[in-house]
Coordinates of C-alpha atoms in Angstrom, one line a residue:
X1 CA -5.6 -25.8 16.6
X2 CA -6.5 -25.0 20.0
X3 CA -9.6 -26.3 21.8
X4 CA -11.0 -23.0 23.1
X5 CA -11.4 -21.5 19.8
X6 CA -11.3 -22.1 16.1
X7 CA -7.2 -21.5 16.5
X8 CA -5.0 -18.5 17.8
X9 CA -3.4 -16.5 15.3
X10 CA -0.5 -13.7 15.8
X11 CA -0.9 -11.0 12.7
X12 CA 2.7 -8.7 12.1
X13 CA 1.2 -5.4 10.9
X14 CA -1.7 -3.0 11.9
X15 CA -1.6 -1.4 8.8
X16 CA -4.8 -2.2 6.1
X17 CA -3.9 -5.8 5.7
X18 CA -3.7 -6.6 9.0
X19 CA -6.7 -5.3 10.3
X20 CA -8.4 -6.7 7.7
X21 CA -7.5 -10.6 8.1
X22 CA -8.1 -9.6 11.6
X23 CA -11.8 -8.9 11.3
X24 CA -12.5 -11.6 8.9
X25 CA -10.5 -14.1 11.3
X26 CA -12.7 -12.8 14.3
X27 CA -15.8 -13.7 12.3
X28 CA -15.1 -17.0 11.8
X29 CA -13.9 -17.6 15.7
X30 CA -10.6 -17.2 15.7
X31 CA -8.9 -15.9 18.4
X32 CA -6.5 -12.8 17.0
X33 CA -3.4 -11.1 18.1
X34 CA -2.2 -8.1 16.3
X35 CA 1.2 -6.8 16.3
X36 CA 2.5 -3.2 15.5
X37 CA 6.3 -2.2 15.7
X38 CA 4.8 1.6 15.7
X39 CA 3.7 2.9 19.1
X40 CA 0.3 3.6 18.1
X41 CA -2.1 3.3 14.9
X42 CA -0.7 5.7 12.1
X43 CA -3.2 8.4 11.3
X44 CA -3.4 11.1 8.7
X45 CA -0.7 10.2 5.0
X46 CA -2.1 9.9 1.6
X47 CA -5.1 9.3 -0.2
X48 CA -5.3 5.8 -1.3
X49 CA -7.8 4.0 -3.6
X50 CA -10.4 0.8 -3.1
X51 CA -11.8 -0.2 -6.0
X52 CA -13.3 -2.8 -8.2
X53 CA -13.2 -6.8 -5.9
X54 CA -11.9 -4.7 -3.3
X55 CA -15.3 -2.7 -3.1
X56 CA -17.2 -5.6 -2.4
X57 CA -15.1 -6.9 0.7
X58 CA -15.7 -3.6 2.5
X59 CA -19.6 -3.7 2.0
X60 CA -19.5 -7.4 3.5
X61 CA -17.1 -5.7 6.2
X62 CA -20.3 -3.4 6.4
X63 CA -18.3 -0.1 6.7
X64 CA -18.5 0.9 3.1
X65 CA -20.8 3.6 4.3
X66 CA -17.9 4.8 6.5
X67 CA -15.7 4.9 4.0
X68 CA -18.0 6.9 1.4
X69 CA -18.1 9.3 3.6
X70 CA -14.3 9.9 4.6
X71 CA -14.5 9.7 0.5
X72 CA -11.9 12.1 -0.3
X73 CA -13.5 13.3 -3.7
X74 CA -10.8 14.2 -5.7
X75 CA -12.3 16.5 -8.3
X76 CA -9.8 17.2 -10.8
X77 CA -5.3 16.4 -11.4
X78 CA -3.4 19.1 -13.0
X79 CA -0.6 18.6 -14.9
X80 CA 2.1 21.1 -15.4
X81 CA 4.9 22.3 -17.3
X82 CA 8.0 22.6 -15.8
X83 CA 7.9 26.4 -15.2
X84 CA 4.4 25.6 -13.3
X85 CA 2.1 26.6 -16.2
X86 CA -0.8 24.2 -16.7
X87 CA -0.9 21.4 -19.5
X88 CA -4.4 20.6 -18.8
X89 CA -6.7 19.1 -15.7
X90 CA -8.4 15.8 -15.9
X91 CA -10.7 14.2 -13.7
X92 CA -8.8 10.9 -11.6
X93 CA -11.0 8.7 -13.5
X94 CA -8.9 9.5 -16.5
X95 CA -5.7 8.8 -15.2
X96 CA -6.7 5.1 -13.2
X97 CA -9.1 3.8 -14.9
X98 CA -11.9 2.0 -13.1
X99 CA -15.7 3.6 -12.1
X100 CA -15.2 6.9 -10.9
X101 CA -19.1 6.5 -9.7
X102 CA -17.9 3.6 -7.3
X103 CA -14.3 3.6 -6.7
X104 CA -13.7 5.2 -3.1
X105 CA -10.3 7.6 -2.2
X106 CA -10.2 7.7 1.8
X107 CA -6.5 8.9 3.6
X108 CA -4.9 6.0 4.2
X109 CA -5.0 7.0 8.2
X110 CA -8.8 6.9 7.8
X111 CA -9.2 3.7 6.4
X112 CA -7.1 2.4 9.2
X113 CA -9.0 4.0 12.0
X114 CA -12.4 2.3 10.2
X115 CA -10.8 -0.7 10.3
X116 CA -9.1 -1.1 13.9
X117 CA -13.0 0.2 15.0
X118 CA -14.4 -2.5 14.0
X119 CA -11.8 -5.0 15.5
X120 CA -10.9 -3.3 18.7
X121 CA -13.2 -4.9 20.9
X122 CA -12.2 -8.4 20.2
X123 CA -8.9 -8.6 18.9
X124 CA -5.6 -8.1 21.4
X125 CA -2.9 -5.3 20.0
X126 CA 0.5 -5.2 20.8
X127 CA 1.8 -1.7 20.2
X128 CA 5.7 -0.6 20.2
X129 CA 6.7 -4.5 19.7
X130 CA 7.5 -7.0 16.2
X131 CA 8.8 -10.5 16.1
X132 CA 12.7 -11.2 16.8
X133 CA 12.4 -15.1 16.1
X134 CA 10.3 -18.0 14.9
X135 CA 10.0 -21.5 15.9
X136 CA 7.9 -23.0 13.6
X137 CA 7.2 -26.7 15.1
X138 CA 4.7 -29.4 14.7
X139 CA 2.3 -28.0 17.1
X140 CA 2.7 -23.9 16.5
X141 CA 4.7 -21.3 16.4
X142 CA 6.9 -20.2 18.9
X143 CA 7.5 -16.7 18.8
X144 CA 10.1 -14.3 20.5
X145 CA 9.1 -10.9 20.6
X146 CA 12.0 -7.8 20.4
X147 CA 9.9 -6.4 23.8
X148 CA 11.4 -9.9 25.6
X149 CA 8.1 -11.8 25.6
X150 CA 7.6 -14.9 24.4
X151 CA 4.1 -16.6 22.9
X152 CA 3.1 -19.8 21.2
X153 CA 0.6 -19.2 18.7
X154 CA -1.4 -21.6 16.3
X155 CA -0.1 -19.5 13.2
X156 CA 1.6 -16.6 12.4
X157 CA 0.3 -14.4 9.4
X158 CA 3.2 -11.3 8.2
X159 CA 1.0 -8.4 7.1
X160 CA 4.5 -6.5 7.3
X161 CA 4.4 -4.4 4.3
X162 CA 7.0 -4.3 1.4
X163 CA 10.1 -4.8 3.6
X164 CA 8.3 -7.6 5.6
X165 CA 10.2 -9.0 8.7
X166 CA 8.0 -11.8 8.7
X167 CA 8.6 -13.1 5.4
X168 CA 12.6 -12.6 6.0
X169 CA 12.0 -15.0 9.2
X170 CA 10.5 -17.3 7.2
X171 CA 11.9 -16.9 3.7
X172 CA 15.0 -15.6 3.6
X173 CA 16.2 -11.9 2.4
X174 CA 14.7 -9.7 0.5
X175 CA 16.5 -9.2 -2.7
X176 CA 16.0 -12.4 -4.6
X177 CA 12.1 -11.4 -4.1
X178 CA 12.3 -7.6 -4.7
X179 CA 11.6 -6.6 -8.4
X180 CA 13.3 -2.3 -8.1
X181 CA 11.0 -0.8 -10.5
X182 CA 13.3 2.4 -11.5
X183 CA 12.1 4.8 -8.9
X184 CA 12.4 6.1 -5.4
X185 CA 10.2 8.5 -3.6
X186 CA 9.5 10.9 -0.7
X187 CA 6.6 11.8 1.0
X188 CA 5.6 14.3 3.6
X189 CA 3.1 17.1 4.4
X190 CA 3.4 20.8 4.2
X191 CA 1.0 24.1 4.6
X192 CA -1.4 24.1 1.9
X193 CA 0.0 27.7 0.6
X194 CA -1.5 26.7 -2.4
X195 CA -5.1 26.9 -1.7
X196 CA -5.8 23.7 -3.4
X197 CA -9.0 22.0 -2.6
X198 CA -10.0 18.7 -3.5
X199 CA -7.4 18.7 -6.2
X200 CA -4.4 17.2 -7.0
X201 CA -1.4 19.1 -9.2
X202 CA 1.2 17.2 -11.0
X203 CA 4.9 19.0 -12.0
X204 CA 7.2 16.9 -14.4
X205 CA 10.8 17.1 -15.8
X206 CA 11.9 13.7 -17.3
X207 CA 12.6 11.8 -14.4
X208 CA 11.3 13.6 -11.6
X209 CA 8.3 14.8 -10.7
X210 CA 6.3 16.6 -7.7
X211 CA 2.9 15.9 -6.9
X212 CA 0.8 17.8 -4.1
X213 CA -2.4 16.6 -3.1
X214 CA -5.2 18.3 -1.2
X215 CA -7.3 15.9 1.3
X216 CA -10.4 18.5 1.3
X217 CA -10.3 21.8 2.0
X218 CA -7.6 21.0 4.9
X219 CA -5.0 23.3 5.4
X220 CA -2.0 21.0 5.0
X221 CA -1.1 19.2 1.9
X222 CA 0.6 15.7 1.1
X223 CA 4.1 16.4 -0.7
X224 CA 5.1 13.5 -3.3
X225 CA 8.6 13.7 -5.0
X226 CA 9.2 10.4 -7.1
X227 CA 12.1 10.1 -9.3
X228 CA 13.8 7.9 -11.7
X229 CA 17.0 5.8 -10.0
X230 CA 19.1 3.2 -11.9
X231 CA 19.9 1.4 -8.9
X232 CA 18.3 1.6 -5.1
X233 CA 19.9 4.1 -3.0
X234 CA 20.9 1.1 -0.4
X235 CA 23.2 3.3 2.2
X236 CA 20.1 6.2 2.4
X237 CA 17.6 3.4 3.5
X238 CA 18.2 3.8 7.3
X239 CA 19.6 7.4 7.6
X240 CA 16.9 10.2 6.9
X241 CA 19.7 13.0 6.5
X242 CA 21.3 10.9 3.5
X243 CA 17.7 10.7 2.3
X244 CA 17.2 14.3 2.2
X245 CA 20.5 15.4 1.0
X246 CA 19.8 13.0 -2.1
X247 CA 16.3 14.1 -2.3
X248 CA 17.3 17.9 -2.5
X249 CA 20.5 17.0 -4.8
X250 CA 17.7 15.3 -7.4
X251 CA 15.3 18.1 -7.6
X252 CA 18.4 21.0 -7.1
X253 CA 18.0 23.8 -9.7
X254 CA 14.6 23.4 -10.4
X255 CA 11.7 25.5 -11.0
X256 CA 8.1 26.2 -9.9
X257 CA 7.1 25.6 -6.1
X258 CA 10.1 22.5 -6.2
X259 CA 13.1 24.9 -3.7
X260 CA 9.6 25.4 -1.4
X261 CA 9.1 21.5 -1.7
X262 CA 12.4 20.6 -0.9
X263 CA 12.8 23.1 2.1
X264 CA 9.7 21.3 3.6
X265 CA 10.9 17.9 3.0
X266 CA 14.4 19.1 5.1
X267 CA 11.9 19.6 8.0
X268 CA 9.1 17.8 7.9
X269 CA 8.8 15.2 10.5
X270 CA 6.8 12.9 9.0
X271 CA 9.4 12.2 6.1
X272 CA 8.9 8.4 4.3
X273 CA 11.8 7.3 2.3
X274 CA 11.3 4.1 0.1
X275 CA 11.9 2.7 -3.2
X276 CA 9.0 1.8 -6.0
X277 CA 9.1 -1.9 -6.0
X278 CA 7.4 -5.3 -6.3
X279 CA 7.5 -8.7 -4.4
X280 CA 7.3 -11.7 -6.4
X281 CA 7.4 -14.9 -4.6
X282 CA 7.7 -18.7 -5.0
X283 CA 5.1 -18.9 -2.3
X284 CA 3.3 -17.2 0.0
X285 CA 3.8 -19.3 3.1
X286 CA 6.0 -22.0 4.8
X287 CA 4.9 -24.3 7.6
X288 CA 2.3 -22.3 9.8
X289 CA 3.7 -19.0 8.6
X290 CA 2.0 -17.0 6.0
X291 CA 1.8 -13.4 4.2
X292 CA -1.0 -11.5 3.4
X293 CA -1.1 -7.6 1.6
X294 CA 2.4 -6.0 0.4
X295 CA 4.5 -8.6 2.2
X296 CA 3.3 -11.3 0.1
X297 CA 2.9 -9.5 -3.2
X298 CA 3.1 -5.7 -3.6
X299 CA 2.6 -4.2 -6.5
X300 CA 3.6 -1.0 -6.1
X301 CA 1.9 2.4 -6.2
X302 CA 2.0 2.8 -9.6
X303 CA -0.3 0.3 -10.1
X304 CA -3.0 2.4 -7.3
X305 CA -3.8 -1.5 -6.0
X306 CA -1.8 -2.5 -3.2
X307 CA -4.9 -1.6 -0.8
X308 CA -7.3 -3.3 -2.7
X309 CA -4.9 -5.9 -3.0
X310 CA -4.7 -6.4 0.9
X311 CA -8.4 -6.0 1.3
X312 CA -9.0 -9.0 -1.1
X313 CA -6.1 -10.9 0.1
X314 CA -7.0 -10.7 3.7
X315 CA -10.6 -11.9 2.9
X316 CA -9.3 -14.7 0.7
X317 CA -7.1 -16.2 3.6
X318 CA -9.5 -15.8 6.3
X319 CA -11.9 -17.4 4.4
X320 CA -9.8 -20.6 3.5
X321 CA -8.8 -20.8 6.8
X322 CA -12.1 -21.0 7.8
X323 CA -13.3 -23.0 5.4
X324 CA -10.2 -26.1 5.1
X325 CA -9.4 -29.1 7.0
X326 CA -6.3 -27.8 8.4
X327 CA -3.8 -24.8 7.8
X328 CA -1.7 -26.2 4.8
X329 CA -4.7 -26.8 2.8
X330 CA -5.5 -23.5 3.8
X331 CA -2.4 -22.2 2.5
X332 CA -2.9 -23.4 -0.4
X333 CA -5.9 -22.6 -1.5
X334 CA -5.9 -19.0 -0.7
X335 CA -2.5 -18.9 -2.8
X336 CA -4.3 -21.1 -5.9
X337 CA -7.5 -18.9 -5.6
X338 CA -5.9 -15.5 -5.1
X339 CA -2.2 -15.8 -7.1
X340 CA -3.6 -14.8 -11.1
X341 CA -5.3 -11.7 -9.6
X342 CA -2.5 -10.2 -7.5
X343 CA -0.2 -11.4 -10.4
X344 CA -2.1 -9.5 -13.0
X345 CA -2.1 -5.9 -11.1
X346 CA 1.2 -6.4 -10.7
X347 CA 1.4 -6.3 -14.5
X348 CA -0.4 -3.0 -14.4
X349 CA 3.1 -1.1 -14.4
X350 CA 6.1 -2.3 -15.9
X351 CA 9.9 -1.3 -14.9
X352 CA 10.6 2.3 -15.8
X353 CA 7.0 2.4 -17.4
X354 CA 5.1 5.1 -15.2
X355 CA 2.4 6.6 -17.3
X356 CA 2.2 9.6 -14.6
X357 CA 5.9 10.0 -14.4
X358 CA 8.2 9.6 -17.4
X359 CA 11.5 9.4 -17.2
X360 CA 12.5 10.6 -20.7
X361 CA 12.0 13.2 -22.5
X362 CA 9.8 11.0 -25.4
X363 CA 8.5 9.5 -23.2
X364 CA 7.2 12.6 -20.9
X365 CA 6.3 14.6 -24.5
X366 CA 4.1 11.7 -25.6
X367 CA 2.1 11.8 -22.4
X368 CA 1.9 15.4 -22.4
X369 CA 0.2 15.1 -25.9
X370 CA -2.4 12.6 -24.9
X371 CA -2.8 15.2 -21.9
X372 CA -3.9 17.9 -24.0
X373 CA -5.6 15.9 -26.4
X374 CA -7.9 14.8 -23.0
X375 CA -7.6 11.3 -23.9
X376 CA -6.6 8.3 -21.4
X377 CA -3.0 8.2 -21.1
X378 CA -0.9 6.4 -23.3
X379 CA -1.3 2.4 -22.5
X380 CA -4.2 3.2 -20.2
X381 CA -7.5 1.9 -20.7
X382 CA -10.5 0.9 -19.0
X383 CA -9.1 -1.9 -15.9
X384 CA -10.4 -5.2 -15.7
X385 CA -7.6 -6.3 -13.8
X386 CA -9.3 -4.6 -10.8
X387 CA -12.5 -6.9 -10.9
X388 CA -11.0 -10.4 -12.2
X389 CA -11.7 -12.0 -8.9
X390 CA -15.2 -12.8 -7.8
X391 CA -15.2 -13.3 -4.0
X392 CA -16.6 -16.7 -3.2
X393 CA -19.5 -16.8 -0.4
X394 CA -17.5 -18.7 2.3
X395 CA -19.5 -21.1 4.9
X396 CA -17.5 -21.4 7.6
X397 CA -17.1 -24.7 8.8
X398 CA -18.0 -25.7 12.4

């Protein structure tokens, strides 16, 4: 490690996971470089959920009163019929299990401004730049960036998300990690011509749905369209017209607000494309290079984890790092400590098995029965996957 500080590290991602490791790392005396292909933090996109282990990392972050109070407070889902008449409204608590007295929704974009404020001062960020190459050698990392520069840091932590450049660096491709769950998505935002408030509704034919979700009493809304896909659309992933034009082709014909939907999504310029998937590896890290968040083990959003996931993961590695003799051990015991959990939220959802959004039409019929009975939905109970990992108290070493 270097002399002048506990060691330099180079994060790939300013997402949640990033910033995360970021702060902890800064704690403990690190000196931390963060990395960000985008030109600037991303602000605003979906609510997202912190919850059981992952509630305790944010109140030793100290910004869990932040974060209560960007608390979304989603009152109440609605799930309709496909001509748009209601089936019945829960409360989220219902549908996700977990302590609905506890658990915290915040927009993704504002758990990601909390968590750069609290870095910002001490940590470097590189905006509008990633990593080309790697040189991992006995004494660091060398690393190329696209931008032309070139850096040598200590270690190199990929907190890249599901597609992870980091981990392809290091690991290899994608595909012999990437466990296609059945589904493919769209999101964007639209005018809130609804009037929804703190409320979420939920359309379903089997296979595809539409979900619209109001942050608030905002006047824009968060457009979902997931649906049911044999095989990844490969040939859309890089061109956004093909995305659309299969998008539209899915949902073509059908009823309720879904032609207004799909109009939106043609224009909206904050369209993401992606696929519902997992990463399962062999290991989380090679040589001085490891992976924190999605890019080591995403579980997908039908589990609702993947941020508490990151949160958790990012204090785990910190912590090890701060705590072990030297990096490998490091590695290793964040993997050995942290592995079951991730592991079993991953096992929250199964391939094709998405309580929320069925893709036949048993399947879909069953859930709407247990809809208007007001029970949990079928499989779901109470989650103790969410709490199975008890953060350690870690004394850094000196």
């Amino acid at each position: 490690m270097s002399s002048s500080t506990r060691g330099t590290v180079l994060i790939s991602g300013a997402s949640i996971a990033g910033p995360a490791l970021a702060f902890w790392l800064g704690r403990y005396g690190f000196d931390v470089t963060v990395v960000e292909k985008a030109a600037a933090l991303r602000n605003g996109g979906y609510p997202i959920d912190i919850r059981g282990t992952a509630l305790e990392v944010v109140r030793r972050m100290g910004i869990l009163s932040r974060l209560r109070a960007a608390h979304v407070d989603t009152r109440r889902i609605t799930f309709l019929n496909p001509d748009g008449s209601p089936i019945t409204s829960l409360r989220p608590a219902a549908l996700a299990g977990g302590d609905e007295s506890s658990d915290l929704e915040v927009r993704r974009g504002d758990l990601a401004d909390v968590l750069y404020d609290a870095i910002r001062d001490d940590t470097e960020f590189i905006f509008d730049d990633s990593i080309a190459a790697l040189d991992d050698r006995e004494g660091g990392v060398d690393v190329t960036f696209r931008g032309g520069g070139r850096r040598t840091f200590d270690l190199v932590i990929g907190a890249d998300g599901l597609h992870s450049n980091t981990r392809s660096l290091v690991l290899g491709p994608e595909e012999p990690f990437h466990r296609y769950l059945g589904y493919c998505f769209a999101g964007f935002t639209l005018p809130n011509d609804l009037g929804l408030s703190h409320e979420g509704v939920i359309w379903n034919e089997p296979g595809r749905a539409a979900a619209l979700y109001a942050v608030g009493d905002g006047d824009e809304l968060f457009g979902f369209l997931p649906f049911a896909r044999p095989e990844p659309p490969f040939t859309a992933f890089r061109d956004p017209d093909a995305q659309r034009d299969l998008v539209a082709s899915v949902y073509a014909g059908d009823r309720w607000e879904i032609p207004r939907l799909t109009t939106a999504m043609r224009t909206a310029d904050d369209l993401f494309f992606d696929v519902v998937s997992q990463i399962h590896l062999p290991r989380w890290s090679a040589g001085r290079v490891a992976l924190v968040g999605d890019a080591a083990h995403a579980p997908s959003f039908l589990t609702g984890q993947g941020t508490s996931l990151a949160l958790v993961g990012a204090y785990m590695l910190a912590g090890a790092l701060a705590t072990e003799p030297d990096h490998t051990a490091a590695f290793a015991a964040y993997e050995r400590s942290t592995r079951t959990f991730a592991e079993m939220n991953q096992a929250l959802v199964t391939e094709g098995n998405a309580a929320l959004f069925p893709s036949t039409p048993e399947a879909l019929a069953e859930r709407n029965a247990a809809l208007r009975g007001l029970t949990a939905l079928p499989g779901d109970t109470e989650r103790p996957e969410h709490s199975a990992l008890t953060l350690p108290d870690f004394a850094a070493a000196p």
